[in-house]
Coordinates of C-alpha atoms and ligand atoms in Angstrom, one line a residue:
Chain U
X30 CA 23.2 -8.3 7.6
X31 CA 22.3 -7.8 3.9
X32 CA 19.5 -5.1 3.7
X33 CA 17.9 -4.8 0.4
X34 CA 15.2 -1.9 -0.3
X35 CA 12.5 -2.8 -2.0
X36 CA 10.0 -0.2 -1.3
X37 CA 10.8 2.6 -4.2
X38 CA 6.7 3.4 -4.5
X39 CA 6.8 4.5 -1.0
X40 CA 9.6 6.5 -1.1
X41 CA 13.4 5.9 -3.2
X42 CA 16.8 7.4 -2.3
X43 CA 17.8 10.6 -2.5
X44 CA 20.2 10.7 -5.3
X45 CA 24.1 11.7 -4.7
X46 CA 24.1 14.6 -7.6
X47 CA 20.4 15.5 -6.6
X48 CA 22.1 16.2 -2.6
X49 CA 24.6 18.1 -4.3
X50 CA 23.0 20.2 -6.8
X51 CA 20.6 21.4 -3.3
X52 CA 23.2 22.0 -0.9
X53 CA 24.2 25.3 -2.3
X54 CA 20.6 26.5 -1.1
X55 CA 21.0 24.8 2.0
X56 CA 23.9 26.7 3.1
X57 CA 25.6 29.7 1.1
X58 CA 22.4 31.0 -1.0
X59 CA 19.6 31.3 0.9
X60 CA 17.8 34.5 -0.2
X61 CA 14.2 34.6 -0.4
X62 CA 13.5 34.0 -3.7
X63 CA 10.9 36.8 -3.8
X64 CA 13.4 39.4 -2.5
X65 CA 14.9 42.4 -4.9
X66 CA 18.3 41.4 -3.6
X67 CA 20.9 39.7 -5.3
X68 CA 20.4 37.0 -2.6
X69 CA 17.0 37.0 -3.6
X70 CA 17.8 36.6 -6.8
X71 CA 20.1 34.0 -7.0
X72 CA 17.8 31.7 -5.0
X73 CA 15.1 32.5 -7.9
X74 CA 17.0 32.3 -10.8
X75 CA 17.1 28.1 -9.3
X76 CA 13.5 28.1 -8.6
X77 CA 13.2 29.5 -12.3
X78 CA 15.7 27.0 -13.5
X79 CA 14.4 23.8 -12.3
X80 CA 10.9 24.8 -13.5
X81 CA 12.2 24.4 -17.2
X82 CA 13.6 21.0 -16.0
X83 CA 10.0 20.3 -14.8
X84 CA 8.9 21.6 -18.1
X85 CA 11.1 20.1 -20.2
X86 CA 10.9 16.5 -18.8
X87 CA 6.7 16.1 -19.3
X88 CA 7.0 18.4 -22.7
X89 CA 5.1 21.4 -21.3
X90 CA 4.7 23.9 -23.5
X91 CA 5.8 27.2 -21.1
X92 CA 7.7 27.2 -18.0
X93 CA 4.6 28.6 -16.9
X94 CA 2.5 25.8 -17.1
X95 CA 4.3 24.5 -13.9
X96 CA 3.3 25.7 -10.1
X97 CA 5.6 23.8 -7.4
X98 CA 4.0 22.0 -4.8
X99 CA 4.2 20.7 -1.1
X100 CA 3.9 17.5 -2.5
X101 CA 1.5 14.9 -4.7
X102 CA -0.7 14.6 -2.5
X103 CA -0.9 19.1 -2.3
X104 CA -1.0 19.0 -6.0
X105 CA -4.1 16.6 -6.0
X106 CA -6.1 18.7 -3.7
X107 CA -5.1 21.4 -5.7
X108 CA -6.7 19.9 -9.2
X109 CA -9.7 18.8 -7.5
X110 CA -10.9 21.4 -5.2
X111 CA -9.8 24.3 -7.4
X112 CA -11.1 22.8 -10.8
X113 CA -14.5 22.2 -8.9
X114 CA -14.5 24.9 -7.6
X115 CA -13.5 27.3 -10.2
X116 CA -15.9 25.5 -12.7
X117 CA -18.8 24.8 -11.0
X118 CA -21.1 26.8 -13.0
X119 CA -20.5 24.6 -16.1
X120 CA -21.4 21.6 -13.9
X121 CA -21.0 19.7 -10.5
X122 CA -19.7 16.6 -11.9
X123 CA -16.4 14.5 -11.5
X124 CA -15.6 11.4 -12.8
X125 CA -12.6 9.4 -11.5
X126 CA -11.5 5.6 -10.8
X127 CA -12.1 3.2 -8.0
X128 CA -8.3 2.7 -7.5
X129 CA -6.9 6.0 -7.5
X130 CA -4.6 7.6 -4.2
X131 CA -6.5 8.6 -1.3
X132 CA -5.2 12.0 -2.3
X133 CA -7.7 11.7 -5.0
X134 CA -10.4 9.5 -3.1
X135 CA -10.5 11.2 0.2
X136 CA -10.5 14.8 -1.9
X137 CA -13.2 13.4 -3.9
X138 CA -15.1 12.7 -0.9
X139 CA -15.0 15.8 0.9
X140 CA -16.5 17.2 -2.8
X141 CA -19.3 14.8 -2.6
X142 CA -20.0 15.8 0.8
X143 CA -20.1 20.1 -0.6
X144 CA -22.7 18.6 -3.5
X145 CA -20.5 17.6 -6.1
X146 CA -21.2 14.7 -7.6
X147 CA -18.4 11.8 -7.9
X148 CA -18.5 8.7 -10.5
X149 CA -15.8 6.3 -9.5
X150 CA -15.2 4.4 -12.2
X151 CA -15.0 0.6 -11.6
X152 CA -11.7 -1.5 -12.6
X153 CA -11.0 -4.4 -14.6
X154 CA -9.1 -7.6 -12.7
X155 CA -6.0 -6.0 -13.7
X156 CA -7.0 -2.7 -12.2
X157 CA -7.5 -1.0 -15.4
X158 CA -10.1 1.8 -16.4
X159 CA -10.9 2.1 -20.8
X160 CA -11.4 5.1 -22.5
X161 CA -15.0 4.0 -23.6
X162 CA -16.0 3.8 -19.5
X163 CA -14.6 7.4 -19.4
X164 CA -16.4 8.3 -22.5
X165 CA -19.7 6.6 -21.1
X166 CA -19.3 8.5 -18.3
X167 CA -19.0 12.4 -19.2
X168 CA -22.2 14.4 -19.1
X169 CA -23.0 17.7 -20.1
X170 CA -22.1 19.0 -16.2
X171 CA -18.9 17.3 -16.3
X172 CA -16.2 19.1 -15.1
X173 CA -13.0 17.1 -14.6
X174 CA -12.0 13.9 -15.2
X175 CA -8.6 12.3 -12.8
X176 CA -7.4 9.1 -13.6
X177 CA -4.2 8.1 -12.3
X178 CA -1.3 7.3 -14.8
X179 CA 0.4 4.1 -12.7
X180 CA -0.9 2.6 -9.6
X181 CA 1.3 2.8 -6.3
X182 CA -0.5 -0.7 -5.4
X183 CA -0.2 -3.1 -8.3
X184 CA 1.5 -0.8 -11.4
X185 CA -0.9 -0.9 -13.5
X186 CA -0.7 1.7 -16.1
X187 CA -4.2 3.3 -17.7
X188 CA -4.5 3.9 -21.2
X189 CA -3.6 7.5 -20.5
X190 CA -3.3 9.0 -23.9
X191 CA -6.8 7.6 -24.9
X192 CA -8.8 8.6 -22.5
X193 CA -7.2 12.4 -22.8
X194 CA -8.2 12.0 -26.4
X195 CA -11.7 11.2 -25.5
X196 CA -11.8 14.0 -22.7
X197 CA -9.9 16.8 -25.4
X198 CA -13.2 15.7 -27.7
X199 CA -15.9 16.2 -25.1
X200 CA -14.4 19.5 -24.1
X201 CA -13.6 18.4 -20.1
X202 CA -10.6 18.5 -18.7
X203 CA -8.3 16.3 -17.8
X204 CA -6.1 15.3 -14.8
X205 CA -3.8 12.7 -14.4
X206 CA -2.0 11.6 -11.0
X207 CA 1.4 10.9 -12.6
X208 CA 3.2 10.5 -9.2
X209 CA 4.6 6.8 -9.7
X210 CA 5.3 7.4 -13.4
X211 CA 7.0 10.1 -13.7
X212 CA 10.9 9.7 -14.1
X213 CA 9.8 5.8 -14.8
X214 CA 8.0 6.0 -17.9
X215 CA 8.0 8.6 -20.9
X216 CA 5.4 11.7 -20.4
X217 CA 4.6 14.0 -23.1
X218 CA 2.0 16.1 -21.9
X219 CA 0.6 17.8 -24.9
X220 CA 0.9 14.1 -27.1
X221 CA -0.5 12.8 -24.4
X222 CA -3.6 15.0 -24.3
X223 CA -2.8 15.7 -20.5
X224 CA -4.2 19.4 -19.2
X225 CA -3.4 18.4 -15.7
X226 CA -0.6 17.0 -14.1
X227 CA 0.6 16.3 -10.4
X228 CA 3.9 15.0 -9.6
X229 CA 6.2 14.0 -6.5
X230 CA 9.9 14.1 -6.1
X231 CA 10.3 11.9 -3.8
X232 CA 9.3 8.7 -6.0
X233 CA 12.0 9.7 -8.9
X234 CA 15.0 10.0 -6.1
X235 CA 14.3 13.5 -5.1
X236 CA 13.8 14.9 -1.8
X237 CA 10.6 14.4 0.3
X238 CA 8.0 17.3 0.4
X239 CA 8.5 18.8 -3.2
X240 CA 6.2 18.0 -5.8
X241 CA 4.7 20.3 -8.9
X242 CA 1.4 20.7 -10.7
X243 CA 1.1 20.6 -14.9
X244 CA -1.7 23.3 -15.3
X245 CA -2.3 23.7 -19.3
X246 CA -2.5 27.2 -20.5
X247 CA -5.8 28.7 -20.2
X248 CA -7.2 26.4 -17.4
X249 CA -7.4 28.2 -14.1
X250 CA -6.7 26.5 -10.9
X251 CA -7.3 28.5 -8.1
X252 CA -5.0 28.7 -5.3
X253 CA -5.5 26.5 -2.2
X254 CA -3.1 28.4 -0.1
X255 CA -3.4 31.8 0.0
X256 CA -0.9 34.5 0.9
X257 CA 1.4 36.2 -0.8
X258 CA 2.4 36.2 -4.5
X259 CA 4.5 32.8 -5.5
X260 CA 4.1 30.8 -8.2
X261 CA 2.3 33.6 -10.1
X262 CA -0.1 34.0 -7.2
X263 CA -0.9 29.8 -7.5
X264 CA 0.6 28.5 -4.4
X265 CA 1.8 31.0 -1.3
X266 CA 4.6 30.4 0.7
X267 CA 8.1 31.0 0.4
X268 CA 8.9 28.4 -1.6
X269 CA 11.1 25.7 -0.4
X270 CA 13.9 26.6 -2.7
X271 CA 16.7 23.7 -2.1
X272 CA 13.7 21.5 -2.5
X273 CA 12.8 22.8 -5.8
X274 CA 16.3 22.7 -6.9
X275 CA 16.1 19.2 -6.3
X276 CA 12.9 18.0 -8.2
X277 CA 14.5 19.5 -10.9
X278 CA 17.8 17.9 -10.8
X279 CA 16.1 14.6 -9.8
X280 CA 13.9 14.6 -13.0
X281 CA 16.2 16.4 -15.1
X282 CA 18.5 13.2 -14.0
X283 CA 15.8 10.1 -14.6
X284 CA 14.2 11.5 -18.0
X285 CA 17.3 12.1 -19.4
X286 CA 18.0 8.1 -18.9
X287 CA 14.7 6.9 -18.6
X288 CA 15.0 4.4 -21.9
X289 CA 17.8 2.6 -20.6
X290 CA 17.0 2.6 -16.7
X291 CA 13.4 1.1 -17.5
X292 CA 14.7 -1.2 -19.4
X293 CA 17.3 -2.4 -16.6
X294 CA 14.2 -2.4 -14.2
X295 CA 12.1 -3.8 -16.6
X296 CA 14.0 -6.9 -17.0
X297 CA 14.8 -6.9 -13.3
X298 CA 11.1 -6.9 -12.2
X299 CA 10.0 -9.4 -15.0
X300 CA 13.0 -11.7 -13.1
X301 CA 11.3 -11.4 -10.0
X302 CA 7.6 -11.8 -11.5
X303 CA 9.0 -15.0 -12.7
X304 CA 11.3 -16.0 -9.8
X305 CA 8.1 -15.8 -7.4
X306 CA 5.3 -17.7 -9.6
X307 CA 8.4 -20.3 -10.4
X308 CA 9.6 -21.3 -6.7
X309 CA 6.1 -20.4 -4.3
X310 CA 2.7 -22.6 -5.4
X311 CA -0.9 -20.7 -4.7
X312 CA 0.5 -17.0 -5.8
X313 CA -1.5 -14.7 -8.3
X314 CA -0.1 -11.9 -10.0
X315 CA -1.7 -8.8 -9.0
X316 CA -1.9 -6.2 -11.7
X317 CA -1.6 -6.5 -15.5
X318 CA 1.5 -9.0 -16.4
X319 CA 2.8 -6.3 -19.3
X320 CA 1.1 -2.7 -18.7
X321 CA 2.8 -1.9 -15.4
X322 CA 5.1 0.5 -13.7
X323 CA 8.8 -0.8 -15.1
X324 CA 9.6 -1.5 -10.6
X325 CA 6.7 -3.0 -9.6
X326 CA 5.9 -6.2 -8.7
X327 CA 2.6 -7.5 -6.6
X328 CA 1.6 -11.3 -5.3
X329 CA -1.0 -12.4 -3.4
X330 CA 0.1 -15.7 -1.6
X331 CA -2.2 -17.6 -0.3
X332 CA -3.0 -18.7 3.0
X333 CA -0.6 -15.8 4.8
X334 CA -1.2 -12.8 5.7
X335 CA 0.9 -9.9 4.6
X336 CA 1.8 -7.9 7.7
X337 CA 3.5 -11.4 8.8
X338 CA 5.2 -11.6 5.3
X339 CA 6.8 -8.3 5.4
X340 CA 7.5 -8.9 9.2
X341 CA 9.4 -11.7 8.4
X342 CA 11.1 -10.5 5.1
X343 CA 12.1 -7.6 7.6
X344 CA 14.2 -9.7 9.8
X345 CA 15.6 -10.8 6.8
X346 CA 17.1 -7.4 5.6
X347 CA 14.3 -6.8 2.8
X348 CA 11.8 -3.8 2.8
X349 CA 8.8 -4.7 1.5
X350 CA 5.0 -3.3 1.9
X351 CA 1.6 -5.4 1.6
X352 CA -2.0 -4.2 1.3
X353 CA -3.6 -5.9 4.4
X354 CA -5.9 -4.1 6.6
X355 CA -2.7 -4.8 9.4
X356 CA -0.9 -2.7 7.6
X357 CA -3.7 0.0 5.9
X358 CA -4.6 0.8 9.4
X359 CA -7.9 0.0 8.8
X360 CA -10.1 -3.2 8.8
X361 CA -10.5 -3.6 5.5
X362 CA -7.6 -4.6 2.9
X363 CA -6.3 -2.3 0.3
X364 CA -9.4 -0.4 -1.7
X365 CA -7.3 -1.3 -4.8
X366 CA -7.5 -5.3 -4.5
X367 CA -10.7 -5.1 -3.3
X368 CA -11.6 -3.2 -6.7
X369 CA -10.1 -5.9 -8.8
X370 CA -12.4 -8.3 -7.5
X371 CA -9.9 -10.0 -5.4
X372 CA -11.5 -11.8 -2.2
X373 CA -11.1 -10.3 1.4
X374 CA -8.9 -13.3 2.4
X375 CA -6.3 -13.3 -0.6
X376 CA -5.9 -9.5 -0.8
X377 CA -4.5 -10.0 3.7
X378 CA -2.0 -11.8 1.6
X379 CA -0.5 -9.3 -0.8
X380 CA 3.1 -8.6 -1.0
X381 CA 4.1 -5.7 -3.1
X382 CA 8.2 -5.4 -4.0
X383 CA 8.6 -2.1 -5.7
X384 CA 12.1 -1.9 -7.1
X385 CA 14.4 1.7 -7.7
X386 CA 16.9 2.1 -10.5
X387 CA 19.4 1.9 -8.0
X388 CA 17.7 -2.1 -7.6
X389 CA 20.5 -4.8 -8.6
X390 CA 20.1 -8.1 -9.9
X391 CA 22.2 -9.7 -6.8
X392 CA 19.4 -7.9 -4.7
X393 CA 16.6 -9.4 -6.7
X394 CA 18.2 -13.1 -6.4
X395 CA 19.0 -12.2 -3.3
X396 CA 14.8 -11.7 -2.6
X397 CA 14.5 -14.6 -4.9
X398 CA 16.4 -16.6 -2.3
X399 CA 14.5 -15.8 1.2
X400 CA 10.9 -15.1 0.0
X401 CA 10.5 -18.9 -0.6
X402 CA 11.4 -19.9 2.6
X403 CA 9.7 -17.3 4.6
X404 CA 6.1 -18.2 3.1
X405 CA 6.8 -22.0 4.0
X406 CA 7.6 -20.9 7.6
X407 CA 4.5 -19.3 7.1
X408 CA 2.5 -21.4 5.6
X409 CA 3.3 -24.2 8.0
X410 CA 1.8 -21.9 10.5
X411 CA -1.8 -21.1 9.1
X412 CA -4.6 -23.1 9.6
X413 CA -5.8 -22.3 6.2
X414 CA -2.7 -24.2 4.5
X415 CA -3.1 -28.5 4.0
X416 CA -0.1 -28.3 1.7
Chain X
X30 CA 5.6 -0.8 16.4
X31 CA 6.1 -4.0 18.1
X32 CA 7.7 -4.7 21.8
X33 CA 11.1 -6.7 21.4
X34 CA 8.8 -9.8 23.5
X35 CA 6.3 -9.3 20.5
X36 CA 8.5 -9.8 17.9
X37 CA 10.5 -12.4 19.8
X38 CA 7.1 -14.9 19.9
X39 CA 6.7 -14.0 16.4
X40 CA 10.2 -14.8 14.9
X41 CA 10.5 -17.8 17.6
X42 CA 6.8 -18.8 18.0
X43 CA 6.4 -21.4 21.1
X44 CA 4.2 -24.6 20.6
X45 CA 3.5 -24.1 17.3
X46 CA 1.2 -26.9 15.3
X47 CA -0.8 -29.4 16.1
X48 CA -1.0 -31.4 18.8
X49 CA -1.0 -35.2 18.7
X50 CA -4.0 -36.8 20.7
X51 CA -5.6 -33.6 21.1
X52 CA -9.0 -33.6 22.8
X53 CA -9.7 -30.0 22.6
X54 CA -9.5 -28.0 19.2
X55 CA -11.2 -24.8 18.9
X56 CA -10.6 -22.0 16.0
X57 CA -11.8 -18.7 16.3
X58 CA -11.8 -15.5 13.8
X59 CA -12.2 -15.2 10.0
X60 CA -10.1 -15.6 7.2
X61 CA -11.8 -12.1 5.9
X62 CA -10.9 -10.1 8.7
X63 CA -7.6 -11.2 8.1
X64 CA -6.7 -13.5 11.6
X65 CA -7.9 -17.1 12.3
X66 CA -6.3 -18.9 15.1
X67 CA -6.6 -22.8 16.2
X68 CA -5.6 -23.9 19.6
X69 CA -5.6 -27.7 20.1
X70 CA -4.8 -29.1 24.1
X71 CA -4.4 -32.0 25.4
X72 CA -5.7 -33.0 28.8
X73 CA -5.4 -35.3 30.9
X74 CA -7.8 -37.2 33.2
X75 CA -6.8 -34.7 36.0
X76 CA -7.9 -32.1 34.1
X77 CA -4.3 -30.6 33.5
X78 CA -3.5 -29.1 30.0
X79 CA -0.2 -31.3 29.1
X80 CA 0.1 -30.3 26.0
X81 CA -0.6 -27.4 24.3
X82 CA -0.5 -25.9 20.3
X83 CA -1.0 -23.2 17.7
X84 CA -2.2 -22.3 14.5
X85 CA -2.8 -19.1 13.5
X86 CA -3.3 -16.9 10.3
X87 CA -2.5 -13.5 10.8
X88 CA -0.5 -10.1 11.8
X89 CA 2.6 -10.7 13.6
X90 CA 0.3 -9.7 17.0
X91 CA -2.0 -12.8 16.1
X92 CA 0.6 -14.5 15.8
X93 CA 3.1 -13.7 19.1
X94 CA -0.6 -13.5 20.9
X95 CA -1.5 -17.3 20.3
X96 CA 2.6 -18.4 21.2
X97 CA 2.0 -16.6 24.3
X98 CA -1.1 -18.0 25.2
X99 CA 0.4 -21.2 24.8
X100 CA 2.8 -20.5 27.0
X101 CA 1.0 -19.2 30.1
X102 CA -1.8 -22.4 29.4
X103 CA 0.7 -24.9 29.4
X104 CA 0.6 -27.1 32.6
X105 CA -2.4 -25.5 33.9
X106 CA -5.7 -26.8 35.2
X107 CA -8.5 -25.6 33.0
X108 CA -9.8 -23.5 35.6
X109 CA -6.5 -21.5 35.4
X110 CA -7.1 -21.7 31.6
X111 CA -10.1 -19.9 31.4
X112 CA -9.2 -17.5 33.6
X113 CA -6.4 -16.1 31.0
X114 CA -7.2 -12.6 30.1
X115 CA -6.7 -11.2 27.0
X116 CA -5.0 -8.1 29.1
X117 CA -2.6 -10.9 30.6
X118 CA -1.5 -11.8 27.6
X119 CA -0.3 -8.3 26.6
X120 CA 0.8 -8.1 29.9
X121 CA 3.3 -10.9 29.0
X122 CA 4.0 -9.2 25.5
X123 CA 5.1 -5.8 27.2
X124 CA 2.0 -4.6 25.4
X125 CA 0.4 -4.7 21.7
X126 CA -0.3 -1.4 19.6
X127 CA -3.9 -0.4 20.1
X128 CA -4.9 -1.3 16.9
X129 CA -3.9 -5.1 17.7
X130 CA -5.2 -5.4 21.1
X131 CA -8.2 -7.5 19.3
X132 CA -5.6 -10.1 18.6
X133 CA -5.2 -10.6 22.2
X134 CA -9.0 -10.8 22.6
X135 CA -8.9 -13.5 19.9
X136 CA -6.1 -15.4 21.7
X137 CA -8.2 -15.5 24.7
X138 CA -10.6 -16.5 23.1
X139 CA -9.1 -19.7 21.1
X140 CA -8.4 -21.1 24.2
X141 CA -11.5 -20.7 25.5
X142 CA -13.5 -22.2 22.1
X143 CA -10.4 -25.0 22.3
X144 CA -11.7 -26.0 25.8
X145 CA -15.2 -25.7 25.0
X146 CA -14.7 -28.4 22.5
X147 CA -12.9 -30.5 25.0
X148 CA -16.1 -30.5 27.0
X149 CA -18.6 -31.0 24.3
X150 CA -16.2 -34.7 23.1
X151 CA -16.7 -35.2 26.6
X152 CA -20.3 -34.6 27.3
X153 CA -21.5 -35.9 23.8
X154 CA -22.5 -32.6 23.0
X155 CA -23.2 -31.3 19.3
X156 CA -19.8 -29.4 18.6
X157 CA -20.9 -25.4 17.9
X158 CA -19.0 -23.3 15.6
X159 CA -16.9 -21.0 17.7
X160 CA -16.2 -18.4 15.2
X161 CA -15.6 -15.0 17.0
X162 CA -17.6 -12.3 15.3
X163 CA -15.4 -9.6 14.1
X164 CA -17.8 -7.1 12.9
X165 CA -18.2 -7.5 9.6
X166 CA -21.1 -8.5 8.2
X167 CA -20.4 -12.0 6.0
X168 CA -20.5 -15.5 6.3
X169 CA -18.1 -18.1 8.1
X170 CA -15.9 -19.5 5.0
X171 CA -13.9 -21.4 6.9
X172 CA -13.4 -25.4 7.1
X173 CA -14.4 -26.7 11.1
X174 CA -12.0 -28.0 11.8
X175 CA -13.0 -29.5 14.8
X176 CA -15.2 -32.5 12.9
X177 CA -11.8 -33.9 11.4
X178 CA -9.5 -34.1 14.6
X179 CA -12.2 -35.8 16.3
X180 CA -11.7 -38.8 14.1
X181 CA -8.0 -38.6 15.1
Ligands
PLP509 C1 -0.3 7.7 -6.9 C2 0.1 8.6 -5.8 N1 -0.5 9.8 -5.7 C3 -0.1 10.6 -4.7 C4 0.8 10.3 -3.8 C5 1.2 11.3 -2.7 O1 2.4 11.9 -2.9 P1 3.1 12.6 -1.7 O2 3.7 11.6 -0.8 O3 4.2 13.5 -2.4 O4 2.1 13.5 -1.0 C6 1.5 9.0 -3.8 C7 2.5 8.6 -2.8 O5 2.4 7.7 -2.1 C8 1.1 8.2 -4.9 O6 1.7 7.0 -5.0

């Protein structure tokens, strides 16, 4: 049977020169990079080398300005807990958005709960936060501001170079969660008026359980894991070197295309935006139609619930992912459509196809094809449907 | 996640839709907590469930849950009928996830509100809404739709 993946924001495939470029530090080279040796050595002349990628790819201005991480969701702690608590003299305050990661939410949390206080910005129906809420926001104990770049959930991409503007003026810093935009969209960290950056290699066809931290020069971020002397005494641990080697080489790979690869994806997704409100009645469009992640695409469909969807796209060949509470583990549907505005009963029914720039037009005609016919069988079931 | 019986009721769901002549239609859940199912049966004067369907909205649990309730319901009295557990129905699945067990609960519970409503036709009685509470705090949104099969 056919099986088409279309679930890049969870996770994409690890790229063939990415695998090769890390298999040298798999097998032959694996010295500590922290060793004297010329094993050593080797292994941290590619830890040193696929920091400049990093650097190079979001236009950091040292190499130094990059720590590597366990992953995003590490390098969000990271911001959070060490900016707060690092500058908690200045002030106790954090201002963020309603729709961010749990690796910023559930972080934010756990500050609120050691007397920070949190303002979770609300969204806009597309999911978007404005520079002028940010703005409205800062206080004089405001410490950090982390709003995400694109959302995992619906793409939606925040006015990013705005709101750093606003934050460079007020004199508080600035984090962005770039994790599903970088390697998708073009990141220029000091045009941008970014002073905080986390990142994941695992969204940009890299391997799982690598990510990096942006940390502008001059802003300290304390360490969260403490040990001995890596990353400049930022994040202990021997570092997980073949890893390392392969953010590098997968972000080195996707800026260095980036134009042309979202504009393939681009085109792709707006196929499938179109495809879906063309052949299925009763769908919204979750997200904003233009401002969003170049692979993702995000319906709700009425009157069907979205763990039966992807169940049924499943048997089908297609990978898929939905936010209803049957598949958030949780009772409630994702926080993300319920922050939009969208009712409890037509966020159960979002479908979210993310695509990867390995995504081909035969796969989206392909999803084109069987989604149609799948809601009908579904429909046909519900109670809710009198079509 | 699923038992292969699970997923077999979901992708082949038995007696599914409605059931001409039905004289007992109950619906039970919310479309907020993301299941609603609808049981209608038909029973004769011996008080044997002939014929039996499904609607449901929901998970692919909800969904094999009410196929298999069908199933063990069909050509029973309604004494045997409202002595189906929700644990014999995930009995017959091979089992559910915890997190999904409720859907059994709710299966077991349509049949139930399905032959409640058979009774209340029968008696006369004013037809109550059978909406399972599933913990959340809000109001029923739903149509009843037990007002428009009784014209049927
Ligand atoms: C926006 C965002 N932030 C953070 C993360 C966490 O990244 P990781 O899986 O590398 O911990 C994800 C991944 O799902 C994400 O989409």
């Amino acid at each position: 049977m056919k099986r088409v993946y279309m679930d890049n924001a969870a996770t994409t495939a690890l790229k063939k020169e990415v695998l090769d470029a890390m298999m040298p530090y798999l097998t032959d080279i694996y010295g500590n990079p922290s060793s004297l040796h010329t094993f050593g050595q080797e292994a941290h002349k590619a830890v040193e080398n696929a920091r400049h990628q990093v650097a190079k790819a979001i236009n950091a201005a040292d190499d130094k300005e990059i720590i590597f991480t366990g992953c995003g969701t590490e390098s969000d702690n990271m911001v959070l807990l060490g900016i707060a608590q690092r500058y908690s003299k200045k002030g106790k305050h954090i201002i963020t958005s309603a729709v961010e990661h749990h690796a910023v939410l559930y972080t934010c949390e756990r500050l609120e709960k050691m007397g920070y206080e949190v303002t979770y910005l609300p969204v806009d129906e597309y999911g978007m936060v404005t520079a002028a809420q940010v703005s409205e926001a800062i206080r004089p104990d405001t410490i950090l501001v982390s709003i995400m770049f694109g959302n995992n959930e619906v793409g939606t991409i925040m006015p990013i170079k705005r709101i750093g503007e606003v934050c460079r003026e007020k004199g508080v810093f600035f984090h962005t969660d770039a994790v599903q935009a970088v390697g998708h969209i073009h990141i220029d960290v000091q045009d941008m008026n970014i002073d905080l950056l986390s990142l994941s290699a695992h969204k940009f066809h890299g391997p799982k359980g690598v990510g990096a931290l942006y940390v502008k020069k001059g802003i300290v971020v304390p360490a969260l894991l403490t040990g001995g002397a890596q990353e400049r005494n930022k994040r202990a641990g021997t570092e997980n070197v073949a890893g390392i080697v392969g953010l590098g080489k997968a972000i080195e790979l996707a800026c260095s295309a980036i134009d042309e690869t979202s504009a393939m994806m681009t085109h792709l997704r707006d196929k499938l935006m179109t495809g879906i409100a063309g052949s299925i009645p009763e769908v919204k469009l979750n997200g904003h139609p233009t401002e969003r992640l170049p692979g993702n695409v995000n319906f709700s469909i009425k009157y069907i619930e979205g763990e039966s969807i992807l169940l049924m796209l499943d048997i089908n060949g297609i990978a898929a992912s939905s936010g209803s509470a049957c598949t958030s583990g949780s009772l409630d549907p994702s926080h993300v459509l319920l922050a939009m505005g969208l009712p409890h009963e037509i966020a159960h029914g979002s479908l979210r196809l993310t695509l990867g720039d390995d995504t081909t037009e035969e796969e989206v005609d392909y999803v084109l094809e069987v989604l149609p016919k799948v809601v009908e069988r579904l429909r046909k079931m519900s109670p809710l449907y009198k079509g | 996640m699923y038992t292969e019986k699970v997923m077999d009721h979901f992708s082949n769901p038995r007696n599914m839709g409605e059931v001409e002549g039905a004289n007992g239609v109950g619906m039970v859940g919310n479309a907020k907590c993301g299941d609603i199912m609808q049981m209608f049966l038909k029973i004769n004067d011996e008080g044997i469930i002939e014929d039996v369907g499904f609607k449901t909205f929901g998970c692919g649990a909800a969904v094999a849950t009410s196929s298999m309730a069908t199933e063990l319901i069909k050509g029973k009295s309604i004494d045997e009928a409202l002595n189906l557990t929700n644990s014999a129905v995930v009995e017959a699945l091979e089992g559910l996830p915890p997190a999904k067990l409720h859907c059994s609960v709710l299966a077991e519970e349509a049949v139930k509100a399905a032959i409640d409503n058979y009774y209340a036709r029968k008696e006369g009685r004013d037809i109550e809404c059978t909406c399972a509470d599933c913990g959340h705090d809000h109001e029923h949104e739903h149509a009843h739709e037990d007002d428009e099969s009784e014209e049927a």
